């Protein structure tokens, strides 16, 4: 009896220490979650978690249609734990979906070839699904990571800024490389014709966190030349805008900013509106991106948005009517003092509205994208046309993306 008791006590102790060991390793891996992938110091520059405002110092592979490159990893006989932890935080069963290793010291990295930028409640989920059903498109892990607009800035969207390395992990590099055209079937200049995309519907319109961060850079020593850098992508860059006192609302926000801790999180500075948007930042890194925007009759889109974002207990025709009237009043009060564009991007006004009235201001947002990207790289669709003729609309999308004809 004593032996059995001793055995049970020993077994319990071993289980306890095993549990402590596993928990310690889990915490260790979680603490390293936001550590960027180590880059070869000669070929690459470490990119800041937030401030990727300079083009990546890499050359995209000419035989890939999608923007991809090989990241050179340090080759050690006994790798440092930090060099491999980034791969360990992802379940091993999923690693093959977006990683392709070449000779064990080069990792294929890819960013999106196209962006389905919006708008919300305009059938973008169905369209993105059909695009990904094409054999020459590699489906990402998630449709809308909202990285460019929100998660790269951390709070209030996520506890910590999500680095570029984690965003890259969402794209299926191994599948992009998985299909190689033979010399006999090679019709284009790419050996690897597969592409991937980002379907975040906040990309078109939610530039407030980006503007807040850029304003922070512009008003500190960190962003001495940031205006000139961003203007390189603009088609009309004869004059440099006065970003510090361009409007009354900007000046108020500037004074407000100095009463808070900017270094903790630039995103909460919600009143800042600048001439630059997410389009400028994406163009700086991916100037050849293909852009797709889907719009819908504004009233039906607004009601669909109301049904989706409003608590079920509050849903009613009367509540919708009151919310719309209140939102229109706030909008009219804003545009009496400021421009339509200033009010459309202002996060304080957006949060004060009872419904997402601002998501229907298509012309304001798309105009900023067309100031940055050439017209031939931007495809604008109507949801109604898509519903009336899915096949024809998909054909236009495939043509825009340079994809071969295929039945969805």
Short mmCIF file of C-alpha atoms in Angstrom, two decimals:
data_model
loop_
_atom_site.label_atom_id
_atom_site.label_comp_id
_atom_site.label_asym_id
_atom_site.label_seq_id
_atom_site.Cartn_x
_atom_site.Cartn_y
_atom_site.Cartn_z
CA UNK A 1 0.00 0.00 0.00
CA UNK A 2 2.86 2.35 0.85
CA UNK A 3 4.52 1.64 -2.50
CA UNK A 4 1.32 2.52 -4.36
CA UNK A 5 1.01 5.75 -2.38
CA UNK A 6 4.65 6.64 -3.11
CA UNK A 7 4.14 5.91 -6.80
CA UNK A 8 1.06 8.15 -6.99
CA UNK A 9 2.84 11.02 -5.22
CA UNK A 10 5.82 10.71 -7.57
CA UNK A 11 3.57 10.62 -10.62
CA UNK A 12 1.68 13.70 -9.41
CA UNK A 13 4.93 15.59 -8.92
CA UNK A 14 6.17 14.68 -12.38
CA UNK A 15 2.89 15.82 -13.94
CA UNK A 16 3.12 19.10 -12.05
CA UNK A 17 6.66 19.85 -13.23
CA UNK A 18 5.74 18.85 -16.79
CA UNK A 19 2.79 21.26 -16.72
CA UNK A 20 5.01 24.08 -15.42
CA UNK A 21 7.56 23.38 -18.16
CA UNK A 22 4.94 23.42 -20.92
CA UNK A 23 3.37 26.64 -19.62
CA UNK A 24 6.78 28.32 -19.41
CA UNK A 25 7.52 27.45 -23.03
CA UNK A 26 4.09 28.66 -24.11
CA UNK A 27 4.64 32.01 -22.40
CA UNK A 28 8.11 32.22 -23.93
CA UNK A 29 6.75 31.68 -27.42
CA UNK A 30 3.92 34.16 -26.89
CA UNK A 31 6.36 36.80 -25.68
CA UNK A 32 8.32 36.40 -28.91
CA UNK A 33 5.25 36.63 -31.11
CA UNK A 34 5.94 40.15 -32.29
CA UNK A 35 9.65 39.65 -32.94
CA UNK A 36 10.38 40.25 -36.64
CA UNK A 37 12.08 37.55 -38.67
CA UNK A 38 15.87 38.07 -38.61
CA UNK A 39 17.12 39.50 -41.90
CA UNK A 40 20.53 39.34 -43.45
CA UNK A 41 22.16 42.61 -42.43
CA UNK A 42 23.83 43.12 -45.80
CA UNK A 43 20.83 42.48 -48.03
CA UNK A 44 17.96 43.79 -45.94
CA UNK A 45 17.14 46.40 -43.37
CA UNK A 46 15.08 45.61 -40.32
CA UNK A 47 11.69 47.23 -40.84
CA UNK A 48 10.08 49.00 -37.90
CA UNK A 49 6.86 47.51 -36.58
CA UNK A 50 4.95 50.67 -37.46
CA UNK A 51 7.07 52.88 -39.65
CA UNK A 52 7.54 51.01 -42.93
CA UNK A 53 7.51 54.29 -44.79
CA UNK A 54 10.51 53.52 -46.96
CA UNK A 55 10.43 50.95 -49.71
CA UNK A 56 11.73 47.56 -48.69
CA UNK A 57 15.37 47.24 -49.64
CA UNK A 58 14.72 44.09 -51.61
CA UNK A 59 14.38 43.36 -55.29
CA UNK A 60 11.26 41.43 -56.17
CA UNK A 61 12.01 38.27 -58.10
CA UNK A 62 11.61 38.93 -61.85
CA UNK A 63 10.33 35.42 -62.58
CA UNK A 64 7.44 35.80 -60.10
CA UNK A 65 4.33 37.72 -61.09
CA UNK A 66 3.53 38.26 -57.42
CA UNK A 67 5.88 40.53 -55.41
CA UNK A 68 8.13 37.95 -53.74
CA UNK A 69 11.72 37.77 -52.62
CA UNK A 70 14.04 35.44 -50.76
CA UNK A 71 14.90 36.45 -47.24
CA UNK A 72 18.45 35.42 -46.43
CA UNK A 73 18.74 33.88 -43.00
CA UNK A 74 21.93 33.61 -40.99
CA UNK A 75 23.48 30.20 -41.48
CA UNK A 76 24.79 28.80 -38.20
CA UNK A 77 25.62 25.22 -37.40
CA UNK A 78 23.77 25.70 -34.14
CA UNK A 79 21.01 28.25 -34.76
CA UNK A 80 20.17 30.68 -32.01
CA UNK A 81 16.71 30.05 -30.53
CA UNK A 82 15.53 33.50 -31.68
CA UNK A 83 16.26 32.55 -35.29
CA UNK A 84 13.71 29.75 -35.26
CA UNK A 85 11.13 30.89 -32.72
CA UNK A 86 9.15 32.75 -35.34
CA UNK A 87 8.38 29.47 -37.06
CA UNK A 88 7.58 27.72 -33.79
CA UNK A 89 4.74 30.05 -32.87
CA UNK A 90 2.75 28.79 -35.84
CA UNK A 91 1.28 25.26 -35.68
CA UNK A 92 3.46 22.96 -37.74
CA UNK A 93 0.44 21.76 -39.69
CA UNK A 94 -0.03 25.28 -41.10
CA UNK A 95 3.57 26.16 -41.91
CA UNK A 96 3.46 24.57 -45.35
CA UNK A 97 0.62 26.90 -46.33
CA UNK A 98 2.74 30.00 -46.52
CA UNK A 99 6.41 29.07 -46.21
CA UNK A 100 8.77 27.74 -48.84
CA UNK A 101 12.36 27.06 -47.80
CA UNK A 102 15.14 27.00 -50.36
CA UNK A 103 18.45 25.35 -49.38
CA UNK A 104 17.50 25.83 -45.70
CA UNK A 105 18.92 29.36 -45.53
CA UNK A 106 16.59 31.30 -47.84
CA UNK A 107 12.89 31.78 -47.13
CA UNK A 108 10.47 32.86 -49.83
CA UNK A 109 8.48 35.91 -48.69
CA UNK A 110 5.52 37.41 -50.54
CA UNK A 111 3.30 40.46 -50.25
CA UNK A 112 -0.07 40.91 -51.99
CA UNK A 113 -0.29 41.46 -55.72
CA UNK A 114 -3.80 42.91 -55.46
CA UNK A 115 -5.94 44.67 -52.88
CA UNK A 116 -9.74 44.40 -52.68
CA UNK A 117 -10.02 47.66 -50.77
CA UNK A 118 -13.77 47.95 -50.12
CA UNK A 119 -16.39 48.81 -49.43
CA UNK A 120 -17.98 46.99 -46.48
CA UNK A 121 -21.35 45.33 -47.21
CA UNK A 122 -20.75 45.39 -50.97
CA UNK A 123 -20.39 41.63 -51.61
CA UNK A 124 -16.62 41.76 -51.17
CA UNK A 125 -16.53 38.45 -49.27
CA UNK A 126 -18.19 36.59 -52.13
CA UNK A 127 -16.06 38.35 -54.74
CA UNK A 128 -12.85 37.62 -52.84
CA UNK A 129 -13.85 33.98 -52.52
CA UNK A 130 -14.46 33.70 -56.26
CA UNK A 131 -11.15 35.38 -57.06
CA UNK A 132 -9.38 32.87 -54.84
CA UNK A 133 -11.12 30.01 -56.64
CA UNK A 134 -9.05 30.82 -59.74
CA UNK A 135 -6.23 28.28 -60.19
CA UNK A 136 -3.65 31.06 -60.51
CA UNK A 137 -4.56 32.71 -57.19
CA UNK A 138 -3.15 31.55 -53.85
CA UNK A 139 -5.68 32.03 -51.08
CA UNK A 140 -4.32 33.84 -47.99
CA UNK A 141 -4.90 32.57 -44.46
CA UNK A 142 -7.52 35.28 -43.79
CA UNK A 143 -9.50 37.57 -46.09
CA UNK A 144 -9.19 40.83 -44.22
CA UNK A 145 -6.24 41.24 -41.84
CA UNK A 146 -6.75 45.04 -41.75
CA UNK A 147 -3.02 45.36 -41.23
CA UNK A 148 -2.27 48.47 -43.29
CA UNK A 149 -5.07 50.46 -41.68
CA UNK A 150 -5.18 49.24 -38.09
CA UNK A 151 -3.24 46.32 -36.67
CA UNK A 152 0.21 47.62 -37.52
CA UNK A 153 -0.47 50.46 -35.06
CA UNK A 154 -1.40 48.34 -32.05
CA UNK A 155 -3.87 49.87 -29.62
CA UNK A 156 -6.82 50.19 -29.66
CA UNK A 157 -7.10 47.47 -32.32
CA UNK A 158 -4.67 44.88 -30.91
CA UNK A 159 -2.57 44.87 -27.70
CA UNK A 160 0.72 45.34 -29.56
CA UNK A 161 1.66 46.50 -33.06
CA UNK A 162 1.67 43.55 -35.45
CA UNK A 163 4.99 43.57 -37.35
CA UNK A 164 5.39 43.21 -41.07
CA UNK A 165 6.78 39.70 -40.64
CA UNK A 166 3.47 38.44 -39.23
CA UNK A 167 1.52 40.10 -42.02
CA UNK A 168 3.75 38.38 -44.58
CA UNK A 169 3.02 35.04 -42.91
CA UNK A 170 -0.60 35.28 -44.04
CA UNK A 171 0.29 34.80 -47.69
CA UNK A 172 0.80 31.39 -49.19
CA UNK A 173 4.33 31.64 -50.54
CA UNK A 174 4.69 27.90 -50.95
CA UNK A 175 1.55 27.73 -53.10
CA UNK A 176 2.68 30.73 -55.16
CA UNK A 177 5.86 28.83 -55.93
CA UNK A 178 3.99 25.54 -56.25
CA UNK A 179 3.05 26.06 -59.90
CA UNK A 180 5.79 26.72 -62.44
CA UNK A 181 5.11 27.18 -66.13
CA UNK A 182 7.15 25.07 -68.49
CA UNK A 183 8.92 26.63 -71.45
CA UNK A 184 6.27 25.18 -73.76
CA UNK A 185 3.31 26.78 -71.96
CA UNK A 186 5.08 30.00 -70.99
CA UNK A 187 2.92 32.81 -72.36
CA UNK A 188 4.00 35.61 -70.05
CA UNK A 189 7.37 36.62 -68.71
CA UNK A 190 6.84 34.85 -65.38
CA UNK A 191 7.84 31.32 -64.59
CA UNK A 192 5.64 31.54 -61.49
CA UNK A 193 2.33 33.20 -62.47
CA UNK A 194 0.35 32.71 -59.26
CA UNK A 195 -0.69 35.74 -57.24
CA UNK A 196 -2.25 36.46 -53.85
CA UNK A 197 -4.27 39.34 -52.42
CA UNK A 198 -5.50 41.27 -49.40
CA UNK A 199 -9.28 41.64 -49.01
CA UNK A 200 -9.44 44.11 -46.10
CA UNK A 201 -12.46 46.36 -46.68
CA UNK A 202 -11.10 49.07 -44.37
CA UNK A 203 -8.23 49.80 -46.77
CA UNK A 204 -10.15 52.27 -48.93
CA UNK A 205 -11.51 54.55 -46.23
CA UNK A 206 -9.90 54.05 -42.80
CA UNK A 207 -6.78 56.20 -43.01
CA UNK A 208 -7.16 57.94 -39.65
CA UNK A 209 -4.53 55.85 -37.79
CA UNK A 210 -2.12 56.28 -40.72
CA UNK A 211 -2.68 60.03 -40.74
CA UNK A 212 -2.13 60.21 -36.99
CA UNK A 213 1.14 58.35 -37.24
CA UNK A 214 2.37 60.35 -40.23
CA UNK A 215 1.50 63.57 -38.43
CA UNK A 216 3.56 62.40 -35.49
CA UNK A 217 6.54 61.76 -37.77
CA UNK A 218 6.15 65.08 -39.54
CA UNK A 219 6.19 67.04 -36.29
CA UNK A 220 9.27 65.29 -34.91
CA UNK A 221 12.83 64.80 -36.09
CA UNK A 222 11.92 61.29 -37.25
CA UNK A 223 10.04 62.50 -40.29
CA UNK A 224 12.14 65.31 -41.67
CA UNK A 225 11.78 64.22 -45.30
CA UNK A 226 8.61 62.16 -45.03
CA UNK A 227 6.50 64.59 -47.08
CA UNK A 228 8.94 64.51 -49.97
CA UNK A 229 9.16 60.71 -49.77
CA UNK A 230 5.39 60.27 -49.89
CA UNK A 231 4.98 62.79 -52.69
CA UNK A 232 7.22 60.69 -54.91
CA UNK A 233 4.23 58.50 -55.63
CA UNK A 234 1.83 61.35 -56.38
CA UNK A 235 1.04 62.30 -59.94
CA UNK A 236 0.64 65.95 -58.95
CA UNK A 237 3.45 66.88 -56.58
CA UNK A 238 4.37 70.40 -57.63
CA UNK A 239 3.66 71.81 -54.19
CA UNK A 240 4.24 70.45 -50.70
CA UNK A 241 1.10 70.76 -48.54
CA UNK A 242 1.30 72.49 -45.18
CA UNK A 243 0.53 69.53 -42.97
CA UNK A 244 0.82 71.37 -39.68
CA UNK A 245 -1.73 74.13 -40.14
CA UNK A 246 -3.70 73.06 -43.20
CA UNK A 247 -7.02 73.50 -41.42
CA UNK A 248 -8.47 74.48 -38.10
CA UNK A 249 -9.26 70.90 -37.19
CA UNK A 250 -5.66 69.86 -37.88
CA UNK A 251 -4.31 72.65 -35.70
CA UNK A 252 -6.60 71.64 -32.84
CA UNK A 253 -5.47 68.04 -33.16
CA UNK A 254 -1.84 69.11 -33.22
CA UNK A 255 -2.19 70.94 -29.91
CA UNK A 256 -4.14 68.02 -28.48
CA UNK A 257 -1.40 65.61 -29.46
CA UNK A 258 1.21 67.26 -27.29
CA UNK A 259 -0.84 66.66 -24.15
CA UNK A 260 -0.66 62.87 -24.58
CA UNK A 261 2.00 60.19 -24.81
CA UNK A 262 2.53 59.87 -28.54
CA UNK A 263 5.14 57.14 -28.20
CA UNK A 264 2.62 54.76 -26.64
CA UNK A 265 0.16 54.80 -29.50
CA UNK A 266 -0.37 57.36 -32.26
CA UNK A 267 -3.68 55.83 -33.31
CA UNK A 268 -5.88 57.45 -30.59
CA UNK A 269 -5.10 60.93 -31.94
CA UNK A 270 -8.29 60.79 -33.93
CA UNK A 271 -8.77 64.34 -35.17
CA UNK A 272 -5.88 64.56 -37.61
CA UNK A 273 -6.60 64.71 -41.34
CA UNK A 274 -3.68 64.91 -43.78
CA UNK A 275 -3.31 64.94 -47.58
CA UNK A 276 -1.82 61.43 -47.37
CA UNK A 277 -3.70 58.15 -46.93
CA UNK A 278 -3.05 54.42 -46.76
CA UNK A 279 -2.82 54.52 -50.55
CA UNK A 280 0.42 56.51 -50.33
CA UNK A 281 2.01 54.04 -47.92
CA UNK A 282 1.04 50.97 -49.97
CA UNK A 283 2.21 52.64 -53.18
CA UNK A 284 5.55 53.43 -51.59
CA UNK A 285 6.23 49.71 -51.12
CA UNK A 286 4.05 48.09 -53.80
CA UNK A 287 3.69 50.63 -56.62
CA UNK A 288 2.49 48.03 -59.14
CA UNK A 289 -0.40 46.78 -56.98
CA UNK A 290 -3.72 46.05 -58.64
CA UNK A 291 -6.58 47.76 -56.83
CA UNK A 292 -10.23 46.63 -56.84
CA UNK A 293 -13.05 48.68 -55.28
CA UNK A 294 -16.69 47.57 -55.12
CA UNK A 295 -19.46 50.11 -54.49
CA UNK A 296 -23.17 49.74 -53.87
CA UNK A 297 -26.24 51.96 -53.97
CA UNK A 298 -25.54 54.01 -50.79
CA UNK A 299 -28.91 53.70 -49.05
CA UNK A 300 -29.14 49.92 -49.30
CA UNK A 301 -25.50 49.65 -48.25
CA UNK A 302 -26.19 51.85 -45.22
CA UNK A 303 -29.16 49.71 -44.13
CA UNK A 304 -27.19 46.49 -44.60
CA UNK A 305 -24.38 47.98 -42.53
CA UNK A 306 -26.87 48.97 -39.83
CA UNK A 307 -28.21 45.40 -39.61
CA UNK A 308 -24.68 44.00 -39.38
CA UNK A 309 -23.08 46.37 -36.84
CA UNK A 310 -26.03 47.21 -34.56
CA UNK A 311 -26.89 45.15 -31.49
CA UNK A 312 -29.87 42.90 -32.16
CA UNK A 313 -31.79 44.36 -29.23
CA UNK A 314 -31.62 47.84 -30.77
CA UNK A 315 -32.69 46.89 -34.30
CA UNK A 316 -35.88 48.59 -35.41
CA UNK A 317 -37.07 50.88 -38.24
CA UNK A 318 -37.45 53.71 -35.75
CA UNK A 319 -33.95 53.26 -34.35
CA UNK A 320 -32.50 53.18 -37.87
CA UNK A 321 -34.35 56.37 -38.81
CA UNK A 322 -33.19 58.19 -35.67
CA UNK A 323 -29.59 57.01 -36.11
CA UNK A 324 -29.48 58.18 -39.73
CA UNK A 325 -30.99 61.57 -38.89
CA UNK A 326 -28.53 62.09 -36.04
CA UNK A 327 -25.59 61.09 -38.24
CA UNK A 328 -26.68 63.47 -41.01
CA UNK A 329 -26.95 66.31 -38.49
CA UNK A 330 -23.41 65.66 -37.25
CA UNK A 331 -22.13 65.49 -40.82
CA UNK A 332 -23.81 68.77 -41.77
CA UNK A 333 -22.40 70.45 -38.67
CA UNK A 334 -18.91 69.33 -39.66
CA UNK A 335 -19.04 70.38 -43.31
CA UNK A 336 -20.25 73.85 -42.31
CA UNK A 337 -16.75 74.42 -40.90
CA UNK A 338 -14.50 72.01 -42.80
CA UNK A 339 -14.19 70.37 -46.19
CA UNK A 340 -16.04 67.19 -47.12
CA UNK A 341 -12.74 65.32 -47.20
CA UNK A 342 -11.71 66.49 -43.73
CA UNK A 343 -15.03 65.32 -42.29
CA UNK A 344 -14.99 62.02 -44.20
CA UNK A 345 -11.66 60.93 -42.73
CA UNK A 346 -12.06 62.35 -39.22
CA UNK A 347 -12.21 59.43 -36.79
CA UNK A 348 -13.84 61.48 -34.03
CA UNK A 349 -16.79 62.22 -36.29
CA UNK A 350 -16.94 58.63 -37.52
CA UNK A 351 -17.18 57.30 -33.98
CA UNK A 352 -19.84 59.85 -33.06
CA UNK A 353 -22.18 58.75 -35.85
CA UNK A 354 -24.89 56.24 -35.05
CA UNK A 355 -24.51 54.55 -38.44
CA UNK A 356 -21.66 54.22 -40.91
CA UNK A 357 -22.78 57.05 -43.13
CA UNK A 358 -19.18 57.81 -44.06
CA UNK A 359 -18.69 54.43 -45.78
CA UNK A 360 -20.92 55.67 -48.59
CA UNK A 361 -18.68 58.62 -49.50
CA UNK A 362 -17.13 56.67 -52.35
CA UNK A 363 -16.01 59.60 -54.48
CA UNK A 364 -13.94 61.18 -51.70
CA UNK A 365 -12.00 58.03 -50.91
CA UNK A 366 -11.45 56.72 -54.43
CA UNK A 367 -10.22 60.14 -55.55
CA UNK A 368 -7.30 59.86 -53.13
CA UNK A 369 -6.40 56.43 -54.50
CA UNK A 370 -6.50 57.72 -58.07
CA UNK A 371 -4.11 60.51 -57.13
CA UNK A 372 -1.56 57.85 -56.22
CA UNK A 373 -2.19 54.83 -58.45
CA UNK A 374 -2.50 55.03 -62.26
CA UNK A 375 -6.05 54.65 -63.53
CA UNK A 376 -5.25 51.39 -65.31
CA UNK A 377 -4.30 49.81 -61.97
CA UNK A 378 -7.64 50.64 -60.33
CA UNK A 379 -10.83 48.72 -61.14
CA UNK A 380 -14.11 50.14 -59.81
CA UNK A 381 -17.16 47.87 -59.80
CA UNK A 382 -20.82 48.14 -58.81
CA UNK A 383 -22.27 45.40 -56.65
CA UNK A 384 -25.51 45.55 -58.63
CA UNK A 385 -23.65 44.78 -61.86
CA UNK A 386 -21.93 41.87 -60.15
CA UNK A 387 -25.24 40.40 -58.99
CA UNK A 388 -26.84 40.87 -62.41
CA UNK A 389 -23.99 39.18 -64.27
CA UNK A 390 -21.47 37.35 -62.11
CA UNK A 391 -19.66 35.78 -65.04
CA UNK A 392 -19.10 39.06 -66.86
CA UNK A 393 -17.91 40.84 -63.72
CA UNK A 394 -15.49 38.06 -62.83
CA UNK A 395 -14.14 38.17 -66.37
CA UNK A 396 -13.38 41.87 -65.96
CA UNK A 397 -11.68 41.16 -62.62
CA UNK A 398 -9.58 38.36 -64.10
CA UNK A 399 -8.59 40.64 -66.98
CA UNK A 400 -7.65 43.39 -64.55
CA UNK A 401 -5.44 40.96 -62.62
CA UNK A 402 -3.92 39.52 -65.78
CA UNK A 403 -5.36 36.07 -65.14
CA UNK A 404 -6.25 33.54 -67.79
CA UNK A 405 -9.94 32.92 -68.43
CA UNK A 406 -11.36 30.40 -66.00
CA UNK A 407 -14.75 29.20 -64.84
CA UNK A 408 -15.25 30.05 -61.15
#
